[in-house]
Coordinates of C-alpha atoms in Angstrom, one line a residue:
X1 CA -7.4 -3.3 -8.3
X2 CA -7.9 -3.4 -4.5
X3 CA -5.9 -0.9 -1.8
X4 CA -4.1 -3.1 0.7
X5 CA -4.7 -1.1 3.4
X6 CA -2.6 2.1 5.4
X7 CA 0.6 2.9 4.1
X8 CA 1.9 5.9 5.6
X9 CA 1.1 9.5 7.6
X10 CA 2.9 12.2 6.8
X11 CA 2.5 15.4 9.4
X12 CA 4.6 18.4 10.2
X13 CA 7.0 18.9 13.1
X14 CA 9.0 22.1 13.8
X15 CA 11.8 20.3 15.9
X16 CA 13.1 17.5 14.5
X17 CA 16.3 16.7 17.2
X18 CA 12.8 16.9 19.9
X19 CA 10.8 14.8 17.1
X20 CA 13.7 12.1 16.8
X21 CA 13.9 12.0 20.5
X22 CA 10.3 11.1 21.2
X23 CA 9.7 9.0 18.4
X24 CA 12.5 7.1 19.1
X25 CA 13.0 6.6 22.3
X26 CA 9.6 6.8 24.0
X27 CA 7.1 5.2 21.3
X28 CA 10.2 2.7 20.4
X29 CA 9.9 3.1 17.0
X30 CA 12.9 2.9 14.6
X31 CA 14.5 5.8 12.2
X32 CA 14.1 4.3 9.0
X33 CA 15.1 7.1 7.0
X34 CA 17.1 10.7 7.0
X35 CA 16.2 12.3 3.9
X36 CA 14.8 15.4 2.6
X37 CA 11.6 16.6 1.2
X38 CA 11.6 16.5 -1.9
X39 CA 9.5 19.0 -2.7
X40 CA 11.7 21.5 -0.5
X41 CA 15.0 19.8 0.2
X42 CA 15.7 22.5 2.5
X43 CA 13.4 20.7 5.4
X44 CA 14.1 17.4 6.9
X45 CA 11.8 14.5 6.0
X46 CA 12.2 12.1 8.8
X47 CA 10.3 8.1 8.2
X48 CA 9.6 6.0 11.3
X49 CA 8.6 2.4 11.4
X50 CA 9.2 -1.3 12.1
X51 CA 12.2 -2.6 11.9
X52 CA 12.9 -2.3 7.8
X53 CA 9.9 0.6 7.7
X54 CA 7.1 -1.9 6.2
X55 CA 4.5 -0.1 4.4
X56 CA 1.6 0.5 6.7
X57 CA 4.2 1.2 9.5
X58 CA 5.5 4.1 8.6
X59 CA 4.8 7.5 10.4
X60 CA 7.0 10.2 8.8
X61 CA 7.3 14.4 9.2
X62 CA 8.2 17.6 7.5
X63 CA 10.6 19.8 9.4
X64 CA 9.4 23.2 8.9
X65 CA 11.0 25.2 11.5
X66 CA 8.8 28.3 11.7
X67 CA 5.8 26.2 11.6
X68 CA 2.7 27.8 13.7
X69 CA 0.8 25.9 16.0
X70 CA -1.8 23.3 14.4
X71 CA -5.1 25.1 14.3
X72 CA -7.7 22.3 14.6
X73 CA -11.0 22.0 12.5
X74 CA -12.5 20.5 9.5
X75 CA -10.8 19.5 6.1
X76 CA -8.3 17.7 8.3
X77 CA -6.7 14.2 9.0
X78 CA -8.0 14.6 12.6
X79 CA -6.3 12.0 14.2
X80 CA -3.8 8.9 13.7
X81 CA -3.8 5.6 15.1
X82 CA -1.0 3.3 16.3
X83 CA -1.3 -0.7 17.0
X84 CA -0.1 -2.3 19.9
X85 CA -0.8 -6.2 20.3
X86 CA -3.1 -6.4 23.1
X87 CA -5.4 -4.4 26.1
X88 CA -2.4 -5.4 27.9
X89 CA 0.1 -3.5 25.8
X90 CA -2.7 -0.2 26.4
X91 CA -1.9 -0.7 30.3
X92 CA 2.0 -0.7 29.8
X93 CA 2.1 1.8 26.9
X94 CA -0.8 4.1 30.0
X95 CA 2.3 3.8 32.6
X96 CA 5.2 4.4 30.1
X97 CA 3.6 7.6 29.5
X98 CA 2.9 9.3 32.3
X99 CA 6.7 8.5 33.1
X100 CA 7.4 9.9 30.3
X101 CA 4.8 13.2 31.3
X102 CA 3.2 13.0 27.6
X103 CA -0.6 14.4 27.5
X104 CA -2.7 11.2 27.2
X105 CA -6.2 10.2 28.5
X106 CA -7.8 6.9 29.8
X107 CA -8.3 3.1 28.1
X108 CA -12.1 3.2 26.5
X109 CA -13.9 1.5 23.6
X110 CA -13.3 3.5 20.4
X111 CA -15.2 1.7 17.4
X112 CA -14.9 -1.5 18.7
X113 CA -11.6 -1.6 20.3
X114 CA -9.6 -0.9 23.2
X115 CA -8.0 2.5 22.6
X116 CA -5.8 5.1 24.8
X117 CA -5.6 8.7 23.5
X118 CA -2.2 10.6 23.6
X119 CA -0.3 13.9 22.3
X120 CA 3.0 14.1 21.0
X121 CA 5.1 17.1 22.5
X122 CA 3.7 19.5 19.3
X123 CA -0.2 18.6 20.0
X124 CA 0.2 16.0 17.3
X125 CA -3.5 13.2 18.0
X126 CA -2.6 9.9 18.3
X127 CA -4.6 6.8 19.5
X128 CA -2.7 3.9 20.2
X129 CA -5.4 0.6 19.2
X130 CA -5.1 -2.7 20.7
X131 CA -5.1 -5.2 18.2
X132 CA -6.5 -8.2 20.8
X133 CA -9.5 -9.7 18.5
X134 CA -8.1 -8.3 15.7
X135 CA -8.3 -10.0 11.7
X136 CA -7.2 -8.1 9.0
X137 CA -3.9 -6.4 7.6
X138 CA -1.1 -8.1 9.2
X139 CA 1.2 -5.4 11.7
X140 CA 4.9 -4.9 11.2
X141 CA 7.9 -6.6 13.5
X142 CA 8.9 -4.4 15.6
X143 CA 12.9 -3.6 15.8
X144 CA 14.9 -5.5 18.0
X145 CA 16.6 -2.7 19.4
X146 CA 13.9 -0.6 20.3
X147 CA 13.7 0.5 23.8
X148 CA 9.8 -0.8 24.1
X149 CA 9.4 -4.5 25.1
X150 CA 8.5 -6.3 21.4
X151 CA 5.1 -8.0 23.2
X152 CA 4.2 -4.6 24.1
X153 CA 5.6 -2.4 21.0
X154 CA 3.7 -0.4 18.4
X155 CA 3.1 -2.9 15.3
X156 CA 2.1 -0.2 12.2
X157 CA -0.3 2.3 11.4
X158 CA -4.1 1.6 12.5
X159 CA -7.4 3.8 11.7
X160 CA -6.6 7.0 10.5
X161 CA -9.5 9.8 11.5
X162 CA -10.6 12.3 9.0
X163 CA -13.2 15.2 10.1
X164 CA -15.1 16.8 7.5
X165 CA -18.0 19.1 7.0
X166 CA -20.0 16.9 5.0
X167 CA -19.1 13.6 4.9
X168 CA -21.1 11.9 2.1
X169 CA -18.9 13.1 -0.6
X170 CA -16.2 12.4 1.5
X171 CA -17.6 8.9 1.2
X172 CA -18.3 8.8 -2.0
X173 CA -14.5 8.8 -3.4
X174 CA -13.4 6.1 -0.8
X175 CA -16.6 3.8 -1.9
X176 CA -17.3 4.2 -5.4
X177 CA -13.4 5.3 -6.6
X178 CA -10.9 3.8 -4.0
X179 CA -12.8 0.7 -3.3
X180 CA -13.8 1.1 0.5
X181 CA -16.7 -0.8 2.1
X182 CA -18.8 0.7 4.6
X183 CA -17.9 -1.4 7.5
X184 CA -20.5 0.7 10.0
X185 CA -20.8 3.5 12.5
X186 CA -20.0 4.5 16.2
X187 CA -21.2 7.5 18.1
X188 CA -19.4 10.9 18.1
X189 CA -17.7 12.3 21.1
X190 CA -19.7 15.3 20.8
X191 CA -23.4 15.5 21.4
X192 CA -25.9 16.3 18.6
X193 CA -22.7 15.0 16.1
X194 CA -23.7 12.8 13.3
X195 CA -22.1 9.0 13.7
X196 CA -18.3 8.2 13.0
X197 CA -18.3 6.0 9.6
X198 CA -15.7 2.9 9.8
X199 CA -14.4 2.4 6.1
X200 CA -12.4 -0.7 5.4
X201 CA -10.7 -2.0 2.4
X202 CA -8.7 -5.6 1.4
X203 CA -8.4 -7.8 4.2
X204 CA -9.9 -5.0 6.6
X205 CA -8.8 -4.8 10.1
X206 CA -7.4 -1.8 11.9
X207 CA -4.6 -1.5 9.3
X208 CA -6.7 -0.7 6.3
X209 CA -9.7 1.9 8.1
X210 CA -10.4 5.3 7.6
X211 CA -13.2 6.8 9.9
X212 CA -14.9 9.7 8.9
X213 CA -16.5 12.3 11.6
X214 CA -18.5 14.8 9.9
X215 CA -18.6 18.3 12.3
X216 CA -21.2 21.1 11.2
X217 CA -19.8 23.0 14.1
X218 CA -15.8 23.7 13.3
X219 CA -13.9 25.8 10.8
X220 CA -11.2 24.8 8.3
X221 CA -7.9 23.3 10.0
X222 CA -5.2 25.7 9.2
X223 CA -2.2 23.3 9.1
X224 CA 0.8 23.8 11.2
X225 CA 3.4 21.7 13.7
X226 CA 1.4 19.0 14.9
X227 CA -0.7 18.8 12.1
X228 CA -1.1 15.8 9.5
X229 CA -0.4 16.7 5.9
X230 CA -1.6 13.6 4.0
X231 CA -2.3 9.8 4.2
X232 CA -1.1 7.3 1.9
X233 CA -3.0 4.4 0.9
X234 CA -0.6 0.7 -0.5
X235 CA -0.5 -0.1 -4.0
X236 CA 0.9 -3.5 -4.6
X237 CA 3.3 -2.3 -7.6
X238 CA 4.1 0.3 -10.5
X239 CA 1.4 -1.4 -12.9
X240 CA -1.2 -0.8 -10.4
X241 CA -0.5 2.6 -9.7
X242 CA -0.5 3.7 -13.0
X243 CA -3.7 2.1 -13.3
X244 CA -5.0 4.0 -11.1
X245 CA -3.7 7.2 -12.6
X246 CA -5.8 6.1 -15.4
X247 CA -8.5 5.8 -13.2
X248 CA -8.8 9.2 -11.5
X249 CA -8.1 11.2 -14.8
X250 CA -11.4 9.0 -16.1
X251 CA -13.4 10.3 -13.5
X252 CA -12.0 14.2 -13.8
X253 CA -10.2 14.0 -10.4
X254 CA -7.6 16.2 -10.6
X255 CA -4.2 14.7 -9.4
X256 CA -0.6 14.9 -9.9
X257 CA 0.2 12.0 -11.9
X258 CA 3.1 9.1 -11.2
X259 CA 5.6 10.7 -8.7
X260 CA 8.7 8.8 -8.1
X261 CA 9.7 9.5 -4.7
X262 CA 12.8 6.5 -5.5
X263 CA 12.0 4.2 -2.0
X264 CA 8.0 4.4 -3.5
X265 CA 6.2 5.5 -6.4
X266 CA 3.6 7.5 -5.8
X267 CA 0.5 9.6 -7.0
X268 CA -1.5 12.5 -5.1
X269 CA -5.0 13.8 -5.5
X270 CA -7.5 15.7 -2.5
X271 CA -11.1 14.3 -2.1
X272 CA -13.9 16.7 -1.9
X273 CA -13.4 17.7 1.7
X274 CA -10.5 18.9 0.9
X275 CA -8.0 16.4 2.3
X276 CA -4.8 15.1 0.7
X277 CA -4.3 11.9 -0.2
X278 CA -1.6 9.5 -1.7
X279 CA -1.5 6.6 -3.4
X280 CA 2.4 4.6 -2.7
X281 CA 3.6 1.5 -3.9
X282 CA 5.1 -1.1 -1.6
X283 CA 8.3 -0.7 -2.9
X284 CA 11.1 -0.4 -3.5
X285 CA 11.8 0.4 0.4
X286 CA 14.1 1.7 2.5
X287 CA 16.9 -0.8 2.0
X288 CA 17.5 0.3 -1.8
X289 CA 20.1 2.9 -0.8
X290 CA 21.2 1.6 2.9
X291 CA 22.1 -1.4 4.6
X292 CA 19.3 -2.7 6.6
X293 CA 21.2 -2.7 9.6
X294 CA 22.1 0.9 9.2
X295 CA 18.7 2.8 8.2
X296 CA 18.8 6.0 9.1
X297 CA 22.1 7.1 10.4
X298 CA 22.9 9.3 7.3
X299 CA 21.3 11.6 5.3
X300 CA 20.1 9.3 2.4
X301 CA 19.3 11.5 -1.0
X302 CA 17.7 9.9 -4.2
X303 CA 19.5 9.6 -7.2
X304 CA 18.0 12.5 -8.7
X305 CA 19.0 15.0 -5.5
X306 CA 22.3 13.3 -4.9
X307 CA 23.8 16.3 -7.4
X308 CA 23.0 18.6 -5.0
X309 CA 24.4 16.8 -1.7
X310 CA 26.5 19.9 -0.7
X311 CA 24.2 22.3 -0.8
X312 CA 21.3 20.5 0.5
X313 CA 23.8 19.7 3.6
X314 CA 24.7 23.7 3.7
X315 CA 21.0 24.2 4.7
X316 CA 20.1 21.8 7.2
X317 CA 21.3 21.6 10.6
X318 CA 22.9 18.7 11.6
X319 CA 20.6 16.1 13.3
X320 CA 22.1 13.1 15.1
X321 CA 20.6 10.2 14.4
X322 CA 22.3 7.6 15.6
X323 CA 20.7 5.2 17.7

């Protein structure tokens, strides 16, 4: 059994018509999905991606429109990275924006690669990674349709940052139970901050890293808008993940056991630092209940919810997602 890399972000927005808007029209990436969560169907879940939503492309968020402002600290997924294809894509994607007027910082070396920090319009971390010398997990294909120039556009998920107060038995899950290698280190941002670990898994590469800052000096994240709520981690299929169901209840890790979410199958469990993640499987995808040229435009509902279409529509506000 071997993780294939990133599959998808999940974080928490309190605007979704703003969260469409930017998401869609200034990182260029494509609407994949209108549903609901499932968990609360009276909240938008809103999944963003390549051009069919590929696993390991997919960044996705909660509406939850009282949502306070993301409190930063420890026990948190600290930051999220997005590929672009080259250092040349980091000096368009530095001009589009600051025309655009989002909060973002300067090109620089970031673990071996050409990165440029940015915030979304909620606070939400992001650094978009040039994948220039990269060999590892391949990137998505980016939609035709999408505002951003394809040789420039964002390709799929890349490192995704945890920060943790002690990060050895952070460590020890992703080594010794989810199959990681310790790939090496680069310095913290902060002085007097132990080293960043780079964990990599299957064919490595910036699609299929975790980095893990340990910081003796912050509190707890309280999660709110802007905020990430889990990372997902690709299972090839249904047989694997129940697998490794098997294998988590063997070593006393308490987790919730196969979930179908119907586009995935999934399975959930927090590491000793506290941070959520998920196991999903490749499929089924997005396509199962839409045509592929038409993803997104509706409110999709599983099988299971589809019952309750009416009343789940009396609680949401409408959200135009046509694009």
């Amino acid at each position: 059994m071997e993780l294939k890399g990133l599959h998808h972000v999940s974080a928490i927005t309190a605007k979704a018509p703003e969260n469409f808007n930017f998401y869609t029209q200034v990182l260029g990436l494509r609407l994949v999905k209108k549903t609901v969560n499932q968990d609360d169907t009276s909240v938008y879940h809103l999944f963003y991606g390549d051009e069919k939503g590929s696993p390991g492309t997919e960044v996705t968020f909660f509406e939850i429109p009282m949502a306070g402002r993301n409190r930063e600290g420890n026990s948190s997924i600290s930051a999220l990275s997005l590929r672009v294809p080259s250092d040349a894509a980091l000096e368009y994607w530095k001009n589009r924006l600051g025309q655009y007027g989002v909060d973002h910082g300067e090109i620089a070396d970031r673990g071996g690669r050409r990165t440029l920090f940015f915030r979304d319009p909620e606070g939400q971390r992001f650094f978009l990674v040039s994948d220039e010398n990269n060999q590892g997990v391949a990137g998505g294909h980016p939609w035709d349709k999408s505002p951003v120039p394809a040789e420039h556009a964002i390709t799929g998920l890349g490192p995704a940052h945890l920060t943790v107060e002690n990060a050895e038995p952070t460590a020890t899950v992703l080594e010794q139970l989810l199959g990681f290698r310790r790939k090496g280190v680069y310095p913290s941002t902060v002085p007097g901050q132990p080293d960043v670990i780079v964990f990599e898994t299957s064919e490595g590469g910036s699609g299929a890293e975790v980095h893990v800052e340990e910081r003796n000096d912050l509190p707890a994240e309280r999660l709110g808008r802007g905020g990430v709520h889990h990372v997902a981690f690709r299972v090839d299929n249904e047989e694997e993940l129940k697998l490794w169901i098997e294998r988590l209840r063997s070593a006393s890790l308490p987790n919730s056991g196969f979930v179908d979410r119907f586009y995935f199958r999934s399975l959930y469990f927090r590491e000793p630092g506290g941070i959520l993640f998920e196991l999903a499987t490749d499929g089924p995808g997005f396509d199962t209940d839409e045509p592929a040229d038409h993803l997104g435009e509706s409110l999709a509902l599983p099988p299971f919810l589809e019952p309750k279409r009416s009343q789940i529509e009396e609680m949401l506000k409408p959200l135009d997602t046509r694009q």
